[in-house]
Amino acid sequence: MRFQLSEDQRALQAGVRELLERRFGREALRAAVDTPGRLDRELWRALGDAGFFALRLPEADGGVGLGLPEAVLAFEEAGRALLPGPLVATHLAAGTVPGAATGETVVAAVYGELVEWLEAADVVLGDTGDTGGTGNTADTGNAADTGDTRGAEPLRSLDPLTPLHRVPAARDAAAAAPLADLLTAAEQLGTAVRVGELAVQHARTREQFGQPIGAFQAVKHLCADLLVRTETARVAVYAAAVTADPADIAAARLLADEAAVHGARDCLQVHGGMGFTWEADVHLHLKRAWVRAHRGGGSTESEELLAARLAA
Amino acid sequence: MDLSYTPEEEEFRARLREWLAKVLPTLPAKPPPDDWPGRRAYDLGWQRMLYDAGYADVHWDASPTTRLIFLEETEKAGAPYVGAGFVGLLHAGPTIAAEGTDGQRARWLPPILRGEEVWCQGFSEPGAGSDLAALRTRAWRDGDDYVVSGSKIWTSHAEVADWCELLVRTDPTAPKHRGISWLAMPMDADGITVRPLRTLAGSAEFADVFLDEVRVPVGNRVGAENDGWRVTMVTLSFERGTAFVGEVVACRRVLGELARAARENGRWDDPVLRRRLGRLEAEFRALWRLTQWNVSEAEASGGVPGAGGSVFKLRYSHARQELYDTAADVLGPGALDLDRPWVLDRLSALSYTIAAGTSQIQRTIVAERILGLPKGR
Ligand SMILES: Cc1cc2nc3c(=O)[nH]c(=O)nc-3n(C[C@H](O)[C@H](O)[C@H](O)COP(=O)(O)OP(=O)(O)OC[C@H]3O[C@@H](n4cnc5c(N)ncnc54)[C@H](O)[C@@H]3O)c2cc1C
């Protein structure tokens, strides 16, 4: 057993981080906030070129030929960078929806009652994102199971970086989607990591009562708890990527949702009044964490799945 | 990232399983919790069986992964816990192995491994708990001996111990972290009085230890004089890093038992309780993964567990309390009956956020040593 990142995995992580810093740095992030609803197609293709969507496709099919652990590392970085767009749906559609793998086609999915990025998408899938294997095992000849978006109503989305539509009681609202859950958990982990960095940075530099606020135990303990939740979520997410076991994935999802949402709130607290402003990025992380926490069945479904396992 | 085990490790697991299946049915009945001499004999007997079968030194010499497999399998099979051997096997022993002289290793390690001698930990004092370095128990030199006076508190297993890993102040004029030494004190020396303290669970798990001019040979000092704080940090890293691994496996077993009990008494139909159990399952799965992660990290860096132990200890001690609080919900009014399973465990779990460094102290360690936040005053 060697439950640590391999050299190659570290390199991949660093590579994705570097790409995202270059293509989607702070300025791009704030620009995206100022143009809500607009998906940057150029960035999407750049992600496609870098293999973000084709990561798990076999090399014979033009993919990168890597596995779930690598996908999880890439999605953690996407979460850390607060990268917008229907990343999970497009990644899961690579290999079945033409153009998804290269970033030519933007694919969204209906998750329960919600659809992210409906208007920007070229293709919308049902809640069948992943029945296992390397991608969407769509059984239809025309490549994709079209999501039922009849009667979709736009919401005034709380997250300025994620347009949302609500669909009336989706057909397969309760369909389990373990891979979408796992990649969502990886994005949440990235958020937890990022808000932890922001909190610690602020705690080191902001001074009150003549010393950095990070010297105060109350602040220290907020940061310590944030780290503990993040590291616990991290091992759960990584292990689920290795085993792909639905119960491991459910556990990862629960812990990662908690780490992201709770972490973003604590980060906001550490920032004081500054944290409550539109200028600080904290609210963007919190809002996205909330959006992801609603993806699919939310926590109830994961908890019930794990309870059922226990009693089996 | 790899969660599979090597063929050699799997072979170790298979051999251990087979051995456990053979010997566990031959064990005598467990003595009642308050029968200390009985518990000592039982725990040492188990250690002797491990020794004879070649498993005794798994805590020290084996690779971290092998140790993990050992703890997983023994716990799954319901084998006895280290019990009275805890301090000797899990911290005094490893500390002496890392910091002692050859002579000290030869004198103290074999009896620990063979299940002949029990150790206790004399660190805390009435005025020095979280602020351990504020300890005042004095030791001054008289010929080849230190003469020790003072008192220790919360000393687990003191009544049945042969040796005590004792922290004393050898230089009262030095800054508080500098004047401390680490001694091995024989518990049968003149001048030692042990007075059992009753815990909130009703048992006498730990004790006050009074020291009145106790003579301890200078040769019993591990590490240099006044360098005891550094040696202590080694001890504590073992205490936090590896001491709780087996318990996670035990908690997962309890969780399964809770689910079955809830099915039988109808509480399973309550979705709130079900969801709580589901969340605990997520929690303990993750704690097991954290263990595997920390062990892999220790294996990569060679030996002494890192600060990740504090992350684990913090999360685990709260999860354990939540587990037994949930057990109380499964039990209903039975939660007030000391004869029911889990009720005593619920009480003893209350100590987890206090013993071996309180949660508040662990958070400060995480913030300062892992996150690098400035020290406050
Ligand atoms: C079951 C059990 C077994 C034990 N066995 C042993 C043993 O075998 N040998 C041994 O030497 N010791 C043993 N201990 C002692 C244990 O290590 C101490 O109880 C523990 O370190 C806390 O010290 P204290 O009890 O003096 O509490 P205190 O230090 O007085 O703490 C009281 C409260 O104040 C908080 N506090 C204190 N300082 C700070 C700070 N700087 N910042 C924030 N909060 C703070 C604490 O978190 C706690 O909530 C045992 C304890 C228990 C409960």
Coordinates of N, CA, C and O in Angstrom, one line a residue, chain B residues 209-359:
Chain B
V209 N 0.1 10.1 42.2 CA 1.4 9.5 42.6 C 2.2 10.5 43.3 O 2.5 11.5 42.8
F210 N 2.5 10.2 44.6 CA 3.3 11.1 45.4 C 4.7 10.6 45.5 O 4.9 9.4 45.8
L211 N 5.6 11.5 45.4 CA 7.0 11.1 45.4 C 7.8 11.9 46.5 O 7.8 13.1 46.5
D212 N 8.3 11.1 47.5 CA 8.9 11.7 48.6 C 10.4 11.2 48.7 O 10.6 10.1 49.2
E213 N 11.3 12.0 48.2 CA 12.7 11.6 48.2 C 12.9 10.2 47.6 O 13.6 9.3 48.2
V214 N 12.4 10.0 46.5 CA 12.6 8.7 45.8 C 13.9 8.6 45.1 O 14.3 9.6 44.4
R215 N 14.7 7.6 45.3 CA 16.0 7.5 44.7 C 15.9 6.8 43.4 O 15.5 5.6 43.3
V216 N 16.4 7.4 42.3 CA 16.4 6.8 41.0 C 17.8 6.9 40.4 O 18.4 8.0 40.4
P217 N 18.4 5.8 40.1 CA 19.8 5.8 39.6 C 20.0 6.8 38.4 O 19.1 6.8 37.5
V218 N 21.1 7.5 38.3 CA 21.3 8.4 37.2 C 21.3 7.7 35.9 O 20.9 8.2 34.9
G219 N 21.8 6.4 35.9 CA 21.8 5.6 34.7 C 20.4 5.3 34.2 O 20.3 4.8 33.1
N220 N 19.4 5.7 34.9 CA 18.0 5.5 34.4 C 17.5 6.7 33.6 O 16.3 6.7 33.2
R221 N 18.4 7.6 33.4 CA 17.9 8.8 32.6 C 18.1 8.5 31.1 O 19.1 8.0 30.7
V222 N 17.0 8.7 30.4 CA 17.1 8.5 28.9 C 17.3 9.9 28.2 O 16.6 10.8 28.5
G223 N 18.3 10.0 27.4 CA 18.7 11.3 26.9 C 19.6 12.0 27.8 O 19.8 11.6 29.0
A224 N 20.0 13.2 27.4 CA 21.0 14.0 28.3 C 20.2 14.7 29.4 O 19.0 14.8 29.3
E225 N 20.9 15.0 30.5 CA 20.3 15.8 31.5 C 19.8 17.1 31.0 O 20.5 17.8 30.2
N226 N 18.7 17.5 31.4 CA 18.0 18.7 31.0 C 17.6 18.8 29.5 O 17.2 19.8 29.0
D227 N 17.7 17.6 28.8 CA 17.2 17.5 27.4 C 15.9 16.7 27.4 O 15.5 16.2 26.3
G228 N 15.2 16.6 28.5 CA 14.1 15.7 28.6 C 12.9 16.2 27.7 O 12.0 15.4 27.3
W229 N 12.8 17.5 27.5 CA 11.7 18.0 26.7 C 11.7 17.5 25.3 O 10.7 17.1 24.7
R230 N 12.9 17.5 24.7 CA 13.0 17.0 23.3 C 12.6 15.5 23.3 O 11.9 15.0 22.4
V231 N 13.1 14.7 24.3 CA 12.8 13.3 24.4 C 11.3 13.1 24.5 O 10.6 12.3 23.9
T232 N 10.7 14.0 25.3 CA 9.2 14.0 25.5 C 8.4 14.2 24.2 O 7.4 13.6 23.9
M233 N 9.0 15.1 23.4 CA 8.3 15.4 22.1 C 8.3 14.1 21.2 O 7.4 13.8 20.5
V234 N 9.4 13.3 21.3 CA 9.4 12.0 20.6 C 8.3 11.1 21.1 O 7.5 10.5 20.4
T235 N 8.2 11.1 22.5 CA 7.2 10.2 23.1 C 5.8 10.6 22.6 O 5.0 9.8 22.3
L236 N 5.6 11.9 22.7 CA 4.2 12.4 22.4 C 3.9 12.2 20.9 O 2.7 12.0 20.5
S237 N 4.9 12.2 20.0 CA 4.6 12.0 18.6 C 4.1 10.6 18.4 O 3.3 10.3 17.6
F238 N 4.7 9.7 19.2 CA 4.2 8.3 19.1 C 2.8 8.2 19.7 O 1.9 7.5 19.1
E239 N 2.5 8.9 20.8 CA 1.2 8.8 21.5 C 0.2 9.3 20.5 O -0.9 8.7 20.4
R240 N 0.4 10.4 19.8 CA -0.6 11.0 18.9 C -0.6 10.3 17.6 O -1.7 10.3 16.9
G241 N 0.5 9.8 17.1 CA 0.6 9.4 15.8 C 0.0 8.0 15.5 O -0.6 7.8 14.5
T242 N 0.3 7.0 16.4 CA 0.0 5.7 16.1 C -0.9 5.0 17.1 O -1.4 3.9 16.9
A243 N -1.1 5.6 18.2 CA -1.7 4.9 19.3 C -3.2 4.6 19.1 O -3.7 3.7 19.8
F244 N -3.9 5.3 18.2 CA -5.3 5.1 18.1 C -5.8 4.3 16.9 O -7.0 4.1 16.7
V245 N -4.8 3.8 16.1 CA -5.1 3.2 14.9 C -6.1 2.0 15.0 O -7.2 2.0 14.3
G246 N -5.9 1.1 15.9 CA -6.7 -0.1 16.1 C -8.2 0.3 16.5 O -9.1 -0.3 16.1
E247 N -8.3 1.4 17.2 CA -9.6 1.8 17.7 C -10.6 2.2 16.6 O -11.8 2.1 16.7
V248 N -10.0 2.7 15.5 CA -10.9 3.1 14.4 C -11.6 1.9 13.8 O -12.8 1.9 13.6
V249 N -10.9 0.8 13.8 CA -11.5 -0.5 13.3 C -12.6 -0.9 14.3 O -13.7 -1.3 13.9
A250 N -12.3 -0.7 15.6 CA -13.3 -1.1 16.6 C -14.5 -0.2 16.5 O -15.6 -0.7 16.6
C251 N -14.3 1.1 16.2 CA -15.5 2.0 16.1 C -16.4 1.6 14.9 O -17.6 1.6 14.9
R252 N -15.7 1.1 13.8 CA -16.5 0.7 12.6 C -17.3 -0.5 13.0 O -18.4 -0.7 12.5
R253 N -16.8 -1.4 13.8 CA -17.5 -2.6 14.2 C -18.7 -2.2 15.0 O -19.8 -2.6 14.8
V254 N -18.5 -1.3 16.0 CA -19.6 -0.8 16.8 C -20.7 -0.2 16.0 O -21.9 -0.4 16.2
L255 N -20.3 0.6 15.0 CA -21.3 1.2 14.1 C -22.2 0.2 13.4 O -23.4 0.4 13.4
G256 N -21.6 -0.9 13.0 CA -22.4 -2.0 12.4 C -23.4 -2.6 13.4 O -24.5 -2.8 13.1
E257 N -22.9 -2.7 14.6 CA -23.7 -3.3 15.7 C -24.9 -2.3 16.0 O -26.0 -2.8 16.2
L258 N -24.6 -1.0 16.0 CA -25.7 0.0 16.2 C -26.8 -0.1 15.2 O -27.9 -0.1 15.5
A259 N -26.3 -0.3 13.9 CA -27.3 -0.4 12.8 C -28.2 -1.6 13.0 O -29.4 -1.5 12.9
R260 N -27.6 -2.7 13.4 CA -28.4 -3.9 13.6 C -29.3 -3.8 14.8 O -30.5 -4.2 14.7
A261 N -28.8 -3.2 15.9 CA -29.6 -3.0 17.1 C -30.8 -2.1 16.7 O -32.0 -2.3 17.2
A262 N -30.6 -1.0 15.9 CA -31.6 -0.1 15.6 C -32.7 -0.8 14.7 O -33.9 -0.5 14.8
R263 N -32.3 -1.7 13.9 CA -33.2 -2.5 13.1 C -34.1 -3.3 14.0 O -35.3 -3.4 13.8
E264 N -33.5 -3.9 15.0 CA -34.2 -4.8 15.8 C -35.2 -4.1 16.7 O -36.3 -4.5 17.0
N265 N -34.9 -2.9 17.2 CA -35.8 -2.2 18.1 C -36.6 -1.1 17.4 O -37.3 -0.4 18.1
G266 N -36.6 -1.1 16.1 CA -37.5 -0.2 15.4 C -37.1 1.2 15.2 O -37.7 2.0 14.4
R267 N -35.9 1.6 15.8 CA -35.5 3.0 15.7 C -35.0 3.3 14.3 O -34.8 4.5 13.9
W268 N -34.7 2.2 13.6 CA -34.2 2.4 12.2 C -35.2 3.2 11.4 O -34.8 3.8 10.4
D269 N -36.5 3.1 11.7 CA -37.5 3.8 10.9 C -37.4 5.3 11.0 O -38.0 6.0 10.3
D270 N -36.7 5.8 12.0 CA -36.5 7.2 12.2 C -35.4 7.7 11.2 O -34.2 7.4 11.3
P271 N -35.8 8.5 10.2 CA -34.8 8.9 9.2 C -33.7 9.8 9.8 O -32.6 9.8 9.2
V272 N -34.0 10.5 10.8 CA -33.0 11.4 11.4 C -31.9 10.5 12.0 O -30.7 10.7 11.8
L273 N -32.3 9.4 12.7 CA -31.3 8.5 13.2 C -30.5 7.8 12.1 O -29.3 7.7 12.2
R274 N -31.2 7.4 11.1 CA -30.6 6.6 10.0 C -29.5 7.5 9.4 O -28.4 7.1 9.1
R275 N -29.9 8.8 9.1 CA -29.0 9.7 8.5 C -27.7 10.0 9.3 O -26.6 10.1 8.9
R276 N -28.0 10.0 10.6 CA -26.8 10.2 11.6 C -25.9 9.0 11.5 O -24.7 9.2 11.5
L277 N -26.4 7.8 11.4 CA -25.6 6.6 11.3 C -24.9 6.6 10.0 O -23.7 6.3 9.9
G278 N -25.5 7.1 8.9 CA -24.9 7.1 7.6 C -23.7 8.1 7.6 O -22.7 7.8 7.1
R279 N -23.9 9.2 8.3 CA -22.9 10.2 8.3 C -21.7 9.7 9.1 O -20.5 9.9 8.8
L280 N -22.0 9.0 10.2 CA -20.9 8.4 11.0 C -20.1 7.4 10.2 O -18.9 7.3 10.3
E281 N -20.8 6.6 9.4 CA -20.1 5.7 8.5 C -19.2 6.4 7.6 O -18.0 6.0 7.4
A282 N -19.6 7.5 7.0 CA -18.7 8.3 6.2 C -17.5 8.8 7.0 O -16.4 8.7 6.6
E283 N -17.8 9.2 8.2 CA -16.7 9.7 9.1 C -15.7 8.7 9.4 O -14.5 8.9 9.3
F284 N -16.1 7.5 9.8 CA -15.1 6.4 10.1 C -14.4 5.8 8.9 O -13.3 5.4 9.0
R285 N -15.1 5.8 7.8 CA -14.4 5.4 6.5 C -13.3 6.4 6.3 O -12.2 6.0 6.0
A286 N -13.6 7.7 6.4 CA -12.5 8.7 6.2 C -11.4 8.6 7.2 O -10.2 8.8 6.9
L287 N -11.8 8.3 8.5 CA -10.7 8.2 9.5 C -9.8 7.0 9.2 O -8.6 7.1 9.4
W288 N -10.4 6.0 8.6 CA -9.5 4.9 8.3 C -8.6 5.3 7.1 O -7.4 4.9 7.1
R289 N -9.1 6.0 6.2 CA -8.3 6.5 5.0 C -7.2 7.4 5.5 O -6.1 7.4 5.1
L290 N -7.6 8.2 6.5 CA -6.6 9.1 7.1 C -5.4 8.3 7.7 O -4.3 8.7 7.6
T291 N -5.8 7.3 8.4 CA -4.8 6.4 9.0 C -3.9 5.8 7.9 O -2.7 5.8 8.0
Q292 N -4.5 5.3 6.8 CA -3.7 4.8 5.7 C -2.8 5.8 5.1 O -1.6 5.6 4.8
W293 N -3.3 7.0 5.0 CA -2.5 8.1 4.5 C -1.3 8.4 5.4 O -0.2 8.6 4.9
N294 N -1.6 8.6 6.7 CA -0.5 8.9 7.6 C 0.5 7.8 7.7 O 1.7 8.1 7.8
V295 N 0.1 6.6 7.6 CA 1.0 5.5 7.7 C 1.9 5.5 6.4 O 3.1 5.3 6.5
S296 N 1.3 5.7 5.3 CA 2.0 5.8 4.0 C 3.1 6.9 4.1 O 4.2 6.8 3.6
E297 N 2.6 8.0 4.7 CA 3.5 9.1 4.8 C 4.7 8.8 5.7 O 5.9 9.1 5.4
A298 N 4.4 8.2 6.8 CA 5.5 7.8 7.8 C 6.4 6.8 7.1 O 7.6 6.9 7.3
E299 N 5.9 5.9 6.3 CA 6.7 4.9 5.6 C 7.7 5.6 4.7 O 8.8 5.3 4.6
A300 N 7.1 6.7 4.0 CA 8.0 7.4 3.0 C 9.0 8.2 3.7 O 10.1 8.3 3.2
S301 N 8.7 8.7 4.9 CA 9.7 9.6 5.6 C 10.5 8.9 6.6 O 11.4 9.5 7.2
G302 N 10.2 7.7 6.9 CA 11.0 6.9 7.8 C 10.8 7.0 9.3 O 11.5 7.7 9.9
G303 N 9.7 6.4 9.8 CA 9.6 6.3 11.2 C 8.7 7.2 12.0 O 7.5 7.0 12.0
V304 N 9.3 8.2 12.7 CA 8.5 9.0 13.6 C 7.3 9.7 13.0 O 7.5 10.4 12.0
P305 N 6.1 9.5 13.5 CA 4.9 10.1 12.9 C 4.9 11.6 12.9 O 5.5 12.2 13.8
G306 N 4.4 12.2 11.9 CA 4.4 13.7 11.8 C 3.2 14.4 12.4 O 2.5 13.7 13.2
A307 N 3.1 15.7 12.1 CA 2.0 16.4 12.7 C 0.6 16.0 12.3 O -0.4 16.4 12.9
G308 N 0.6 15.2 11.2 CA -0.7 14.6 10.8 C -1.4 13.9 11.9 O -2.6 13.7 11.9
G309 N -0.6 13.4 12.9 CA -1.2 12.8 14.0 C -2.2 13.7 14.8 O -3.2 13.2 15.3
S310 N -1.9 14.9 14.8 CA -2.8 15.9 15.5 C -4.1 16.1 14.8 O -5.1 16.2 15.4
V311 N -4.0 16.1 13.4 CA -5.2 16.2 12.6 C -6.1 15.0 12.9 O -7.3 15.1 13.2
F312 N -5.5 13.8 12.9 CA -6.2 12.6 13.2 C -6.8 12.6 14.6 O -8.0 12.3 14.8
K313 N -6.0 12.9 15.6 CA -6.4 12.9 17.0 C -7.6 13.8 17.2 O -8.6 13.4 17.9
L314 N -7.5 15.0 16.7 CA -8.6 15.9 16.8 C -9.9 15.4 16.3 O -11.0 15.4 16.9
R315 N -9.9 14.9 15.0 CA -11.1 14.5 14.4 C -11.7 13.2 15.0 O -12.8 13.1 15.3
Y316 N -10.7 12.3 15.3 CA -11.1 11.0 15.9 C -11.8 11.2 17.3 O -12.8 10.5 17.5
S317 N -11.2 12.0 18.1 CA -11.7 12.0 19.5 C -13.2 12.6 19.5 O -14.0 12.1 20.3
H318 N -13.5 13.5 18.6 CA -14.9 14.0 18.5 C -15.8 13.0 17.9 O -16.9 12.8 18.3
A319 N -15.3 12.3 16.9 CA -16.1 11.3 16.2 C -16.5 10.1 17.1 O -17.6 9.6 17.1
R320 N -15.5 9.8 18.0 CA -15.8 8.7 18.9 C -16.9 9.1 19.9 O -17.8 8.3 20.3
Q321 N -16.9 10.3 20.4 CA -17.9 10.8 21.2 C -19.3 10.8 20.5 O -20.3 10.4 21.1
E322 N -19.3 11.3 19.3 CA -20.5 11.3 18.5 C -21.1 9.9 18.3 O -22.3 9.7 18.3
L323 N -20.1 8.9 18.1 CA -20.6 7.5 17.9 C -21.4 7.0 19.1 O -22.4 6.5 18.9
Y324 N -20.8 7.3 20.3 CA -21.5 6.7 21.5 C -22.7 7.6 21.9 O -23.6 7.1 22.5
D325 N -22.7 8.9 21.5 CA -24.0 9.6 21.7 C -25.1 9.1 20.8 O -26.2 9.0 21.2
T326 N -24.7 8.7 19.6 CA -25.7 8.1 18.7 C -26.1 6.7 19.2 O -27.3 6.4 19.1
A327 N -25.2 6.0 19.8 CA -25.6 4.7 20.5 C -26.7 5.0 21.5 O -27.6 4.2 21.7
A328 N -26.5 6.1 22.2 CA -27.5 6.4 23.3 C -28.9 6.6 22.6 O -29.9 6.3 23.2
D329 N -28.9 7.2 21.4 CA -30.2 7.4 20.7 C -30.8 6.1 20.3 O -32.0 5.9 20.2
V330 N -29.9 5.2 19.9 CA -30.4 3.8 19.5 C -31.0 3.1 20.8 O -32.0 2.5 20.7
L331 N -30.3 3.3 21.9 CA -30.7 2.6 23.1 C -32.0 3.2 23.7 O -32.7 2.5 24.5
G332 N -32.3 4.5 23.5 CA -33.4 5.1 24.2 C -33.1 5.2 25.7 O -32.0 5.4 26.1
P333 N -34.1 4.9 26.5 CA -33.9 5.0 28.0 C -32.9 4.0 28.4 O -32.3 4.2 29.5
G334 N -32.6 3.0 27.6 CA -31.5 2.0 28.0 C -30.2 2.7 28.1 O -29.2 2.2 28.7
A335 N -30.1 3.9 27.5 CA -28.8 4.7 27.6 C -28.5 5.1 29.1 O -27.4 5.5 29.3
L336 N -29.4 4.9 30.0 CA -29.2 5.3 31.4 C -28.9 4.1 32.2 O -28.7 4.2 33.4
D337 N -28.8 2.9 31.6 CA -28.6 1.7 32.3 C -27.1 1.2 32.1 O -26.7 0.8 31.0
L338 N -26.3 1.3 33.2 CA -24.9 1.0 33.1 C -24.6 -0.5 32.7 O -23.5 -0.8 32.3
D339 N -25.7 -1.3 32.8 CA -25.4 -2.7 32.3 C -25.6 -2.9 30.9 O -25.4 -4.0 30.4
R340 N -26.1 -1.9 30.2 CA -26.3 -2.1 28.7 C -25.0 -1.8 28.0 O -24.1 -1.0 28.5
P341 N -24.8 -2.5 26.9 CA -23.6 -2.2 26.1 C -23.5 -0.8 25.7 O -24.6 -0.1 25.5
W342 N -22.3 -0.2 25.5 CA -22.1 1.1 25.0 C -22.2 2.2 26.0 O -21.7 3.3 25.8
V343 N -22.9 1.9 27.2 CA -23.1 3.0 28.1 C -21.8 3.4 28.8 O -21.5 4.6 28.9
L344 N -21.0 2.4 29.2 CA -19.7 2.7 29.8 C -18.8 3.3 28.7 O -18.0 4.2 29.0
D345 N -18.9 2.8 27.5 CA -18.0 3.3 26.5 C -18.3 4.8 26.2 O -17.4 5.6 25.9
R346 N -19.6 5.2 26.3 CA -20.0 6.6 26.2 C -19.3 7.4 27.2 O -18.8 8.5 26.9
L347 N -19.3 6.9 28.5 CA -18.7 7.7 29.5 C -17.2 7.8 29.3 O -16.6 8.8 29.4
S348 N -16.5 6.6 28.9 CA -15.1 6.7 28.8 C -14.7 7.5 27.6 O -13.6 8.1 27.6
A349 N -15.5 7.6 26.6 CA -15.2 8.4 25.4 C -15.1 9.9 25.8 O -14.4 10.7 25.0
L350 N -15.7 10.3 26.9 CA -15.6 11.7 27.3 C -14.1 12.1 27.6 O -13.8 13.3 27.5
S351 N -13.3 11.1 27.8 CA -11.9 11.5 28.1 C -11.1 11.8 26.8 O -10.0 12.3 26.9
Y352 N -11.6 11.4 25.7 CA -10.8 11.4 24.5 C -10.4 12.8 24.0 O -9.3 13.0 23.4
T353 N -11.2 13.8 24.3 CA -10.9 15.2 23.9 C -10.0 15.8 25.0 O -9.7 17.0 24.9
I354 N -9.7 15.1 26.0 CA -8.9 15.7 27.1 C -7.5 15.0 27.2 O -6.4 15.6 27.2
A355 N -7.5 13.6 27.3 CA -6.3 12.9 27.5 C -5.4 13.0 26.3 O -5.8 13.3 25.1
A356 N -4.1 12.9 26.5 CA -3.0 13.0 25.4 C -3.1 14.3 24.7 O -2.8 14.4 23.5
G357 N -3.4 15.3 25.4 CA -3.5 16.7 24.8 C -4.9 17.0 24.5 O -5.5 16.4 23.6
T358 N -5.5 18.1 25.1 CA -6.9 18.4 24.8 C -7.0 18.9 23.4 O -6.1 19.2 22.7
S359 N -8.3 18.9 23.0 CA -8.6 19.4 21.6 C -8.1 20.8 21.4 O -7.7 21.1 20.3

